[in-house]
Structures are given as C-alpha cells and as structure tokens.
PDB file of C-alpha atoms in Angstrom:
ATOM      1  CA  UNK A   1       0.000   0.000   0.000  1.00 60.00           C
ATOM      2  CA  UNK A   2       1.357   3.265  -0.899  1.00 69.00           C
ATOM      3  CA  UNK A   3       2.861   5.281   2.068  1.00 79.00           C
ATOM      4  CA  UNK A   4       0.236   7.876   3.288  1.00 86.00           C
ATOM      5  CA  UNK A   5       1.780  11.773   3.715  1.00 94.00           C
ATOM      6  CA  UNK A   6       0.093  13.855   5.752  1.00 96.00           C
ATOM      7  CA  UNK A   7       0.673  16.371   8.972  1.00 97.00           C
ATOM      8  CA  UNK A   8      -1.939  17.268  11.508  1.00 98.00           C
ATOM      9  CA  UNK A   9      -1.347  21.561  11.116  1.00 98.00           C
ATOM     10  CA  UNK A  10      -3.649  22.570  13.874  1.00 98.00           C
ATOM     11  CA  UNK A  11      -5.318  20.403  16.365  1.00 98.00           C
ATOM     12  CA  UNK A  12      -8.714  21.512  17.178  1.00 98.00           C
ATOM     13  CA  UNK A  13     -11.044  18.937  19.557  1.00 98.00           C
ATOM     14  CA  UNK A  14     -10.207  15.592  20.515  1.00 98.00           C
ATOM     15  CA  UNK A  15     -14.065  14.495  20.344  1.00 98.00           C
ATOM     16  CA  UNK A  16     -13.887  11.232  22.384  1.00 98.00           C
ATOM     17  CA  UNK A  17     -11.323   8.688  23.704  1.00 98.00           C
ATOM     18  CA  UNK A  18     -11.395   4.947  23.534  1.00 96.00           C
ATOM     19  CA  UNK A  19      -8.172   3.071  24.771  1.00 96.00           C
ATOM     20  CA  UNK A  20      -5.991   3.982  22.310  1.00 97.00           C
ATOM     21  CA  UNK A  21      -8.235   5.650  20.046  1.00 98.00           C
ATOM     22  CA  UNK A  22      -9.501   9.310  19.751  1.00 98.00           C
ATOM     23  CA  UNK A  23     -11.826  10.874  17.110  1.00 98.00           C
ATOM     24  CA  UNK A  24     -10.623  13.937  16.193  1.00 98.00           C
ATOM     25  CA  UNK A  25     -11.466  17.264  14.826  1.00 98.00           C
ATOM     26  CA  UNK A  26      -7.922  18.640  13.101  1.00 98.00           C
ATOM     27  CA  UNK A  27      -6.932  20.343  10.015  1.00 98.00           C
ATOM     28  CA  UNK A  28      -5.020  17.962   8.004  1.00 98.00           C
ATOM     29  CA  UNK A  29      -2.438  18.420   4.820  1.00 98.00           C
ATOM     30  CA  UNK A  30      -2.773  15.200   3.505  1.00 97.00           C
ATOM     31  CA  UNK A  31       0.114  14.359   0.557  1.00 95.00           C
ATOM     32  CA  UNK A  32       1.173  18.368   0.843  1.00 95.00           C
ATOM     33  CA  UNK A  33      -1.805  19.421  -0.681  1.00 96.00           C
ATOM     34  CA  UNK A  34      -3.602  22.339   1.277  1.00 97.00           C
ATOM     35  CA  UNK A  35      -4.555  21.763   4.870  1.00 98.00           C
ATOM     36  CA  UNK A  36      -8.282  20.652   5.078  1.00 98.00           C
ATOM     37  CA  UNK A  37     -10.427  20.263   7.651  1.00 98.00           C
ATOM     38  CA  UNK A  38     -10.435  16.504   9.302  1.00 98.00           C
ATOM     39  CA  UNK A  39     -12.726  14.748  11.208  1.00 98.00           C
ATOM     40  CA  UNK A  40     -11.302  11.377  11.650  1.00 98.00           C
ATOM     41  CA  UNK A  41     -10.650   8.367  14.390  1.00 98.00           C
ATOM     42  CA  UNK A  42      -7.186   8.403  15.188  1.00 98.00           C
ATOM     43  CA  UNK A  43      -4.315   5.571  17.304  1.00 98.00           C
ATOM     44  CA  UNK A  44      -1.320   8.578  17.342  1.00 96.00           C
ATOM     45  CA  UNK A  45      -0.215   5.391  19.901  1.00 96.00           C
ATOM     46  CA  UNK A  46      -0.003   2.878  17.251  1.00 95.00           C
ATOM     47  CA  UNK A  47       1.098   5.221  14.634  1.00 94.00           C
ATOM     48  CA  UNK A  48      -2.197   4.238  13.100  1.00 96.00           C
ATOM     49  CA  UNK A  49      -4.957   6.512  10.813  1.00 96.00           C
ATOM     50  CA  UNK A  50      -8.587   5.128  10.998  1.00 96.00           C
ATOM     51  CA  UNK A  51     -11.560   6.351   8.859  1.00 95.00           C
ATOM     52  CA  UNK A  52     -12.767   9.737   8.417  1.00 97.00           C
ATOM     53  CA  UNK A  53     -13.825  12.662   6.029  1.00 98.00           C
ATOM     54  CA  UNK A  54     -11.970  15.946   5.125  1.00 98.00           C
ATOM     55  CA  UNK A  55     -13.789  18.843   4.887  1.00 98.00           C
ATOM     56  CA  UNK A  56     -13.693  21.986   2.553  1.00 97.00           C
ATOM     57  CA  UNK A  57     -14.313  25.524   4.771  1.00 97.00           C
ATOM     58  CA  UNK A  58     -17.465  25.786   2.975  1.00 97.00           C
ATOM     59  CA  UNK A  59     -18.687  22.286   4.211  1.00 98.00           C
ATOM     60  CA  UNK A  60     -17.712  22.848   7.735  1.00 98.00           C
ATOM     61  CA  UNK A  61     -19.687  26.149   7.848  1.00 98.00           C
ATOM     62  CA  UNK A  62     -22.565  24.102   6.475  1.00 98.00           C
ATOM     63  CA  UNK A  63     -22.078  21.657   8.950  1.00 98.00           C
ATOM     64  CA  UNK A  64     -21.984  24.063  11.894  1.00 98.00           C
ATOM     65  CA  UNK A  65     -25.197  26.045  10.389  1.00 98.00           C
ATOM     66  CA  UNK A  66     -26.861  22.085  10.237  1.00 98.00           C
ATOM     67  CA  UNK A  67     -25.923  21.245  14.017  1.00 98.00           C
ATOM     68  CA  UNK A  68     -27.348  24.443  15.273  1.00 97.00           C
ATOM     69  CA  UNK A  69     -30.623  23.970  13.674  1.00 97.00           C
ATOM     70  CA  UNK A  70     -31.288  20.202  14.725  1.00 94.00           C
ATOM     71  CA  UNK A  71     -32.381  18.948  17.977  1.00 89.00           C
ATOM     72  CA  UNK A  72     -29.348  17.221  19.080  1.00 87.00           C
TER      73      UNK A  72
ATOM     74  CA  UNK B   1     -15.994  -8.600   0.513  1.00 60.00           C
ATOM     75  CA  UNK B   2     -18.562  -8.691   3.053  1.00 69.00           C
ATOM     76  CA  UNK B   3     -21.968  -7.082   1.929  1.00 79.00           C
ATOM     77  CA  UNK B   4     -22.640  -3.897   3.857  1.00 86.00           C
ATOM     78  CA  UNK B   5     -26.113  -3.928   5.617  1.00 94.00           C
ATOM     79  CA  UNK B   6     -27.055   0.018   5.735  1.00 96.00           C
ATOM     80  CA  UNK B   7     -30.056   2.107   6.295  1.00 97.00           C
ATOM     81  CA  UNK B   8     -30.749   5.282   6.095  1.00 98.00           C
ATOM     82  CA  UNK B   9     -32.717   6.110   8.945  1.00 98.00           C
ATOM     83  CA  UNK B  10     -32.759   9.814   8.225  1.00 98.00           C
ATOM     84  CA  UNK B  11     -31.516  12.059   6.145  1.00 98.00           C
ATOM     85  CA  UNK B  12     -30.467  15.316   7.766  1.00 98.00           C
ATOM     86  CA  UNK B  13     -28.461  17.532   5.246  1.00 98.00           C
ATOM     87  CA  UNK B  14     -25.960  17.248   1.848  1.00 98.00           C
ATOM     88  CA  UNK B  15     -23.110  19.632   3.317  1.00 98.00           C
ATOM     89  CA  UNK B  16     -22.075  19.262  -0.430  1.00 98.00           C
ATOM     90  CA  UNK B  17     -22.335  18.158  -3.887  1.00 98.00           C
ATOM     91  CA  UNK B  18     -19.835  16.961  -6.506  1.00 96.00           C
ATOM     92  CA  UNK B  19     -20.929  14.996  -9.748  1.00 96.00           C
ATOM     93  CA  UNK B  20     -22.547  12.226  -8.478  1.00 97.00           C
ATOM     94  CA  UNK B  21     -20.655  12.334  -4.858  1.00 98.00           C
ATOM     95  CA  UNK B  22     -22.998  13.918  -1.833  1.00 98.00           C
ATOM     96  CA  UNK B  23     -20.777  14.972   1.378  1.00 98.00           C
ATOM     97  CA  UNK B  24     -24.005  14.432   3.453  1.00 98.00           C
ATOM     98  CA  UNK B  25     -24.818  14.379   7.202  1.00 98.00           C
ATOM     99  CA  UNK B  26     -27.231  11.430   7.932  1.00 98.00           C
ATOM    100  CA  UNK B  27     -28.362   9.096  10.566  1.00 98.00           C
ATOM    101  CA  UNK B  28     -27.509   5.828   9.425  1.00 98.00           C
ATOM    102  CA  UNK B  29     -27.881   1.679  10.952  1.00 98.00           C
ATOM    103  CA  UNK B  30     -25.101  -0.101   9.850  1.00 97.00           C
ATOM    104  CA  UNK B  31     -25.960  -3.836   9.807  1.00 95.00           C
ATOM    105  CA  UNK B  32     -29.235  -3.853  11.958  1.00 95.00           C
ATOM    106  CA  UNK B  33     -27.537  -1.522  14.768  1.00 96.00           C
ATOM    107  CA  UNK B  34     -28.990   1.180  15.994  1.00 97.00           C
ATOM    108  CA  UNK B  35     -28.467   4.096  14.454  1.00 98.00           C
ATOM    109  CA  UNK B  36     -26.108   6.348  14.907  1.00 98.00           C
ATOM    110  CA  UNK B  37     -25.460  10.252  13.419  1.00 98.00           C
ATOM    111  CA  UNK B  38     -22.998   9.874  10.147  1.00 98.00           C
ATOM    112  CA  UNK B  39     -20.991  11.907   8.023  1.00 98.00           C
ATOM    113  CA  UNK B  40     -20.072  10.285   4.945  1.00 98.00           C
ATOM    114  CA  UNK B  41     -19.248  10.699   0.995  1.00 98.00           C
ATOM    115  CA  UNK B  42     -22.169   8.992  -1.173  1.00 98.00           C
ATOM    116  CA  UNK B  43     -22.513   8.391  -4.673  1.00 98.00           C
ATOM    117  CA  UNK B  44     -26.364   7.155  -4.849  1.00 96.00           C
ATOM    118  CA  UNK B  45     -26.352   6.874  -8.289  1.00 96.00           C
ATOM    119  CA  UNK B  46     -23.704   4.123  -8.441  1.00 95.00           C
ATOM    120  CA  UNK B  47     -24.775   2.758  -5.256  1.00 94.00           C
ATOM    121  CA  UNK B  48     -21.734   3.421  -3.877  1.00 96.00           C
ATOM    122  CA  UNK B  49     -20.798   4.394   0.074  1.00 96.00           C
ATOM    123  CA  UNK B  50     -17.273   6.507   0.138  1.00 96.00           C
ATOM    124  CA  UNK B  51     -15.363   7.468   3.432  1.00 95.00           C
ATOM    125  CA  UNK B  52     -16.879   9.020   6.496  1.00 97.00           C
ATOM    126  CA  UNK B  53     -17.066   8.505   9.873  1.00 98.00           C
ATOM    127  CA  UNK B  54     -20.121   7.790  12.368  1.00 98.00           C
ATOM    128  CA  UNK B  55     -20.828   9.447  15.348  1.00 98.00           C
ATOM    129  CA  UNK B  56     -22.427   9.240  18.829  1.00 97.00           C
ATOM    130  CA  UNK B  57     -24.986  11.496  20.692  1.00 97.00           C
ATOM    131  CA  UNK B  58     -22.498  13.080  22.964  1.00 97.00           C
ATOM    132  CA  UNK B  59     -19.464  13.240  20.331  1.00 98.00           C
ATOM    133  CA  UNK B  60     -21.706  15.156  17.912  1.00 98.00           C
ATOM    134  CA  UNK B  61     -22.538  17.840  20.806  1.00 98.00           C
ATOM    135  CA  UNK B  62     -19.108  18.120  21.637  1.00 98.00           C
ATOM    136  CA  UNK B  63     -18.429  18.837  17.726  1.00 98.00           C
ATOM    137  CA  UNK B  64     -21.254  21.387  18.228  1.00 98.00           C
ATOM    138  CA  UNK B  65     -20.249  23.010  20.975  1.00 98.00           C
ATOM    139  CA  UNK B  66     -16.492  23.177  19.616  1.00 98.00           C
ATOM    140  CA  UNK B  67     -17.610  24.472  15.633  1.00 98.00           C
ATOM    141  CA  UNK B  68     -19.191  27.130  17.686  1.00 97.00           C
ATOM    142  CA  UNK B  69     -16.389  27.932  19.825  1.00 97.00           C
ATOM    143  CA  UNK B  70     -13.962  28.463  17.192  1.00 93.00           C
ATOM    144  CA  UNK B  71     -13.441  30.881  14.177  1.00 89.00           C
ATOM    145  CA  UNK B  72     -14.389  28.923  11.205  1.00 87.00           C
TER     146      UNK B  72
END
C-alpha cells in the first residue's frame, strides 16, 4: 500500500477517547496538498490513521449552520 | 468482501455536492444496529458508500459546541 503523507497543522477537539483511540477534529495536509479540515478516528499510539472525512471551509460552515438547527 | 447492511434512517443535510458524490450528514444503521449520526461521501447513483465517519450522541454535541467555539 502506498505510504500515506500527511501532517496534523492545527489540532482543534479531541471528540472522544477509547483506549488507544480518539476521534478527532484537526486540520489535516494530507500528501502536501492544502490543509483541510479533518474529522477522523485516530491511534497517534499505534502510529495508526482510521476512517474519516476531510472537509472543505465551505462544508464545515454548512455543517456548523446544520448542528445548530437540529435537535441534538 | 462482506456485503454492507445500511439504512438510512434519516436524512439530515448534503453539506455538499460533486458529480454524483454527496458529502451528506445522515443518521444511518449499519448492519441492523442502531443508528447512529454519520458523516459520509455517497454516490447514490452508483450505489456506492465513500469514506466518512459515524458518530455518537455526545461526540456530535461536543463537535457542536467546539464548531461554535472556534473561528471557522
């Protein structure tokens, strides 16, 4: 499997903890494109990336506008 | 590979579209468990389910809480 490049650029909210795994809201440069937004499971631990989405600024503001007006 | 047992329990909001790919913010049961909220790629079209991650009651508050704490 191809090697993966990426660096975490700004950690935002570690969303919940299980053992070694945390879900994670970061931005993300992923293969030295432009940092994205990153919401993602993560084992920094195991050196290990689990699944996730990226998302653009224009998504995340949707997001955001979507959370506020459900009943959570 | 396995088949994927999925349902749609409801459909809360498409943060995004892109050709046939939806970046879409659902509430999904993944092989007859409950459901759960989920924010994942989708190509309907082609029947095909793309990367994304689920998420529980209280992680989707704290991603609330911390899209509205910080400068998006």
């Amino acid at each position: 499997m191809a090697e993966i490049k990426y660096e975490i650029t700004e950690k935002i909210a570690i969303l919940s903890k299980s053992g070694s795994w945390t879900k994670e809201l970061n931005k993300v440069s992923w293969n030295d494109r432009p940092a994205k937004y990153d919401l993602r499971d993560w084992n920094h631990d195991a050196g290990k990336i689990g699944k996730g989405t990226t998302l653009t600024e224009d998504e995340i503001q949707h997001l955001k506008e979507t959370l506020n007006a459900i009943k959570l």
